[in-house]
Amino acid sequence: MDNLFGSDSWLYIILVGFVVGLLARLITPNNGRMGCLFTIVLGIAGALLAGWFGRRMGWYAAGEPVGFVGALIGAVVILGLGTLFTRPRGSNIR
């Protein structure tokens, strides 16, 4: 992962991904049920999104680890997009 998460240890990446994903689920007003694995993947994907976007904006240099707040914001954005695209078919937006 080219030291994207601040460590090369998979255990560290999974633990930080779980914490970030859990906090993102608490912040986002979504009552959907998701398991531990999806929470970990959500946190890791949030860090990847924040790292990619941060490098495009010039906030992070290549190989610089993503900050915890950046990963949290990335995870919240992913949850928000998921909620936006998975609305129940019967609900009408007016």
mmCIF file with all atom_site columns, C-alpha atoms in Angstrom:
data_model
loop_
_atom_site.group_PDB
_atom_site.id
_atom_site.type_symbol
_atom_site.label_atom_id
_atom_site.label_alt_id
_atom_site.label_comp_id
_atom_site.label_asym_id
_atom_site.label_entity_id
_atom_site.label_seq_id
_atom_site.pdbx_PDB_ins_code
_atom_site.Cartn_x
_atom_site.Cartn_y
_atom_site.Cartn_z
_atom_site.occupancy
_atom_site.B_iso_or_equiv
_atom_site.pdbx_formal_charge
_atom_site.auth_seq_id
_atom_site.auth_comp_id
_atom_site.auth_asym_id
_atom_site.auth_atom_id
_atom_site.pdbx_PDB_model_num
ATOM 1  C CA . MET A 1 1  ? 0.000   0.000  0.000  1.00 0.00 ? 1  MET A CA 1
ATOM 2  C CA . ASP A 1 2  ? 3.076   2.193  -0.219 1.00 0.00 ? 2  ASP A CA 1
ATOM 3  C CA . ASN A 1 3  ? 2.707   3.387  3.399  1.00 0.00 ? 3  ASN A CA 1
ATOM 4  C CA . LEU A 1 4  ? -0.594  5.103  2.595  1.00 0.00 ? 4  LEU A CA 1
ATOM 5  C CA . PHE A 1 5  ? -2.059  4.463  6.030  1.00 0.00 ? 5  PHE A CA 1
ATOM 6  C CA . GLY A 1 6  ? 1.006   5.384  8.086  1.00 0.00 ? 6  GLY A CA 1
ATOM 7  C CA . SER A 1 7  ? 2.055   1.776  8.559  1.00 0.00 ? 7  SER A CA 1
ATOM 8  C CA . ASP A 1 8  ? 2.769   -1.349 6.556  1.00 0.00 ? 8  ASP A CA 1
ATOM 9  C CA . SER A 1 9  ? 1.130   -3.573 9.173  1.00 0.00 ? 9  SER A CA 1
ATOM 10 C CA . TRP A 1 10 ? -2.163  -5.090 8.012  1.00 0.00 ? 10 TRP A CA 1
ATOM 11 C CA . LEU A 1 11 ? -3.363  -5.333 11.613 1.00 0.00 ? 11 LEU A CA 1
ATOM 12 C CA . TYR A 1 12 ? -2.848  -1.578 12.062 1.00 0.00 ? 12 TYR A CA 1
ATOM 13 C CA . ILE A 1 13 ? -4.669  -0.859 8.783  1.00 0.00 ? 13 ILE A CA 1
ATOM 14 C CA . ILE A 1 14 ? -7.621  -3.076 9.788  1.00 0.00 ? 14 ILE A CA 1
ATOM 15 C CA . LEU A 1 15 ? -7.820  -1.550 13.278 1.00 0.00 ? 15 LEU A CA 1
ATOM 16 C CA . VAL A 1 16 ? -7.721  2.043  12.005 1.00 0.00 ? 16 VAL A CA 1
ATOM 17 C CA . GLY A 1 17 ? -10.198 1.130  9.248  1.00 0.00 ? 17 GLY A CA 1
ATOM 18 C CA . PHE A 1 18 ? -12.574 -0.296 11.854 1.00 0.00 ? 18 PHE A CA 1
ATOM 19 C CA . VAL A 1 19 ? -12.353 2.789  14.084 1.00 0.00 ? 19 VAL A CA 1
ATOM 20 C CA . VAL A 1 20 ? -12.796 5.193  11.152 1.00 0.00 ? 20 VAL A CA 1
ATOM 21 C CA . GLY A 1 21 ? -15.698 3.155  9.743  1.00 0.00 ? 21 GLY A CA 1
ATOM 22 C CA . LEU A 1 22 ? -17.381 2.957  13.132 1.00 0.00 ? 22 LEU A CA 1
ATOM 23 C CA . LEU A 1 23 ? -17.101 6.709  13.680 1.00 0.00 ? 23 LEU A CA 1
ATOM 24 C CA . ALA A 1 24 ? -18.403 7.380  10.163 1.00 0.00 ? 24 ALA A CA 1
ATOM 25 C CA . ARG A 1 25 ? -21.413 5.169  10.861 1.00 0.00 ? 25 ARG A CA 1
ATOM 26 C CA . LEU A 1 26 ? -22.089 7.067  14.096 1.00 0.00 ? 26 LEU A CA 1
ATOM 27 C CA . ILE A 1 27 ? -21.855 10.466 12.367 1.00 0.00 ? 27 ILE A CA 1
ATOM 28 C CA . THR A 1 28 ? -23.956 9.601  9.323  1.00 0.00 ? 28 THR A CA 1
ATOM 29 C CA . PRO A 1 29 ? -27.739 9.557  9.859  1.00 0.00 ? 29 PRO A CA 1
ATOM 30 C CA . ASN A 1 30 ? -28.202 6.099  8.381  1.00 0.00 ? 30 ASN A CA 1
ATOM 31 C CA . ASN A 1 31 ? -30.076 3.330  10.147 1.00 0.00 ? 31 ASN A CA 1
ATOM 32 C CA . GLY A 1 32 ? -28.885 0.617  7.748  1.00 0.00 ? 32 GLY A CA 1
ATOM 33 C CA . ARG A 1 33 ? -27.400 -2.496 9.246  1.00 0.00 ? 33 ARG A CA 1
ATOM 34 C CA . MET A 1 34 ? -23.872 -3.437 8.282  1.00 0.00 ? 34 MET A CA 1
ATOM 35 C CA . GLY A 1 35 ? -21.410 -5.867 9.751  1.00 0.00 ? 35 GLY A CA 1
ATOM 36 C CA . CYS A 1 36 ? -17.874 -5.527 11.057 1.00 0.00 ? 36 CYS A CA 1
ATOM 37 C CA . LEU A 1 37 ? -16.300 -6.459 7.739  1.00 0.00 ? 37 LEU A CA 1
ATOM 38 C CA . PHE A 1 38 ? -18.168 -3.739 5.856  1.00 0.00 ? 38 PHE A CA 1
ATOM 39 C CA . THR A 1 39 ? -17.265 -1.237 8.590  1.00 0.00 ? 39 THR A CA 1
ATOM 40 C CA . ILE A 1 40 ? -13.560 -2.070 8.169  1.00 0.00 ? 40 ILE A CA 1
ATOM 41 C CA . VAL A 1 41 ? -13.800 -1.869 4.369  1.00 0.00 ? 41 VAL A CA 1
ATOM 42 C CA . LEU A 1 42 ? -15.624 1.454  4.699  1.00 0.00 ? 42 LEU A CA 1
ATOM 43 C CA . GLY A 1 43 ? -12.839 2.937  6.822  1.00 0.00 ? 43 GLY A CA 1
ATOM 44 C CA . ILE A 1 44 ? -10.102 1.683  4.503  1.00 0.00 ? 44 ILE A CA 1
ATOM 45 C CA . ALA A 1 45 ? -11.981 2.939  1.422  1.00 0.00 ? 45 ALA A CA 1
ATOM 46 C CA . GLY A 1 46 ? -12.450 6.312  3.138  1.00 0.00 ? 46 GLY A CA 1
ATOM 47 C CA . ALA A 1 47 ? -8.706  6.581  3.664  1.00 0.00 ? 47 ALA A CA 1
ATOM 48 C CA . LEU A 1 48 ? -8.051  5.624  0.049  1.00 0.00 ? 48 LEU A CA 1
ATOM 49 C CA . LEU A 1 49 ? -10.560 8.219  -1.179 1.00 0.00 ? 49 LEU A CA 1
ATOM 50 C CA . ALA A 1 50 ? -9.094  10.899 1.075  1.00 0.00 ? 50 ALA A CA 1
ATOM 51 C CA . GLY A 1 51 ? -5.560  10.050 -0.059 1.00 0.00 ? 51 GLY A CA 1
ATOM 52 C CA . TRP A 1 52 ? -6.480  10.143 -3.738 1.00 0.00 ? 52 TRP A CA 1
ATOM 53 C CA . PHE A 1 53 ? -8.445  13.386 -3.422 1.00 0.00 ? 53 PHE A CA 1
ATOM 54 C CA . GLY A 1 54 ? -5.772  14.949 -1.195 1.00 0.00 ? 54 GLY A CA 1
ATOM 55 C CA . ARG A 1 55 ? -3.042  14.194 -3.721 1.00 0.00 ? 55 ARG A CA 1
ATOM 56 C CA . ARG A 1 56 ? -5.161  15.660 -6.538 1.00 0.00 ? 56 ARG A CA 1
ATOM 57 C CA . MET A 1 57 ? -5.691  18.841 -4.508 1.00 0.00 ? 57 MET A CA 1
ATOM 58 C CA . GLY A 1 58 ? -2.022  19.006 -3.474 1.00 0.00 ? 58 GLY A CA 1
ATOM 59 C CA . TRP A 1 59 ? -2.695  18.426 0.241  1.00 0.00 ? 59 TRP A CA 1
ATOM 60 C CA . TYR A 1 60 ? -0.752  15.141 0.429  1.00 0.00 ? 60 TYR A CA 1
ATOM 61 C CA . ALA A 1 61 ? 2.523   14.231 -1.239 1.00 0.00 ? 61 ALA A CA 1
ATOM 62 C CA . ALA A 1 62 ? 2.955   10.810 -2.830 1.00 0.00 ? 62 ALA A CA 1
ATOM 63 C CA . GLY A 1 63 ? 3.610   8.246  -0.090 1.00 0.00 ? 63 GLY A CA 1
ATOM 64 C CA . GLU A 1 64 ? 2.485   10.547 2.724  1.00 0.00 ? 64 GLU A CA 1
ATOM 65 C CA . PRO A 1 65 ? 0.031   8.847  5.107  1.00 0.00 ? 65 PRO A CA 1
ATOM 66 C CA . VAL A 1 66 ? -3.552  10.063 5.134  1.00 0.00 ? 66 VAL A CA 1
ATOM 67 C CA . GLY A 1 67 ? -4.693  11.823 8.276  1.00 0.00 ? 67 GLY A CA 1
ATOM 68 C CA . PHE A 1 68 ? -7.324  10.333 10.559 1.00 0.00 ? 68 PHE A CA 1
ATOM 69 C CA . VAL A 1 69 ? -9.746  13.211 9.950  1.00 0.00 ? 69 VAL A CA 1
ATOM 70 C CA . GLY A 1 70 ? -9.257  12.915 6.180  1.00 0.00 ? 70 GLY A CA 1
ATOM 71 C CA . ALA A 1 71 ? -10.032 9.193  6.315  1.00 0.00 ? 71 ALA A CA 1
ATOM 72 C CA . LEU A 1 72 ? -13.118 9.899  8.420  1.00 0.00 ? 72 LEU A CA 1
ATOM 73 C CA . ILE A 1 73 ? -14.367 12.509 5.951  1.00 0.00 ? 73 ILE A CA 1
ATOM 74 C CA . GLY A 1 74 ? -13.730 10.095 3.073  1.00 0.00 ? 74 GLY A CA 1
ATOM 75 C CA . ALA A 1 75 ? -15.717 7.357  4.837  1.00 0.00 ? 75 ALA A CA 1
ATOM 76 C CA . VAL A 1 76 ? -18.609 9.746  5.531  1.00 0.00 ? 76 VAL A CA 1
ATOM 77 C CA . VAL A 1 77 ? -18.638 10.761 1.857  1.00 0.00 ? 77 VAL A CA 1
ATOM 78 C CA . ILE A 1 78 ? -18.758 7.098  0.797  1.00 0.00 ? 78 ILE A CA 1
ATOM 79 C CA . LEU A 1 79 ? -21.608 6.407  3.227  1.00 0.00 ? 79 LEU A CA 1
ATOM 80 C CA . GLY A 1 80 ? -23.481 9.463  1.962  1.00 0.00 ? 80 GLY A CA 1
ATOM 81 C CA . LEU A 1 81 ? -23.105 8.367  -1.658 1.00 0.00 ? 81 LEU A CA 1
ATOM 82 C CA . GLY A 1 82 ? -24.214 4.859  -0.754 1.00 0.00 ? 82 GLY A CA 1
ATOM 83 C CA . THR A 1 83 ? -27.294 6.200  0.991  1.00 0.00 ? 83 THR A CA 1
ATOM 84 C CA . LEU A 1 84 ? -28.064 8.470  -1.950 1.00 0.00 ? 84 LEU A CA 1
ATOM 85 C CA . PHE A 1 85 ? -27.931 5.652  -4.496 1.00 0.00 ? 85 PHE A CA 1
ATOM 86 C CA . THR A 1 86 ? -29.651 2.966  -2.408 1.00 0.00 ? 86 THR A CA 1
ATOM 87 C CA . ARG A 1 87 ? -32.895 4.707  -1.539 1.00 0.00 ? 87 ARG A CA 1
ATOM 88 C CA . PRO A 1 88 ? -35.953 2.459  -1.420 1.00 0.00 ? 88 PRO A CA 1
ATOM 89 C CA . ARG A 1 89 ? -37.745 2.311  -4.744 1.00 0.00 ? 89 ARG A CA 1
ATOM 90 C CA . GLY A 1 90 ? -41.062 3.396  -3.253 1.00 0.00 ? 90 GLY A CA 1
ATOM 91 C CA . SER A 1 91 ? -39.840 6.691  -1.828 1.00 0.00 ? 91 SER A CA 1
ATOM 92 C CA . ASN A 1 92 ? -40.407 9.832  -3.865 1.00 0.00 ? 92 ASN A CA 1
ATOM 93 C CA . ILE A 1 93 ? -38.176 12.859 -3.468 1.00 0.00 ? 93 ILE A CA 1
ATOM 94 C CA . ARG A 1 94 ? -40.138 16.096 -3.728 1.00 0.00 ? 94 ARG A CA 1
#
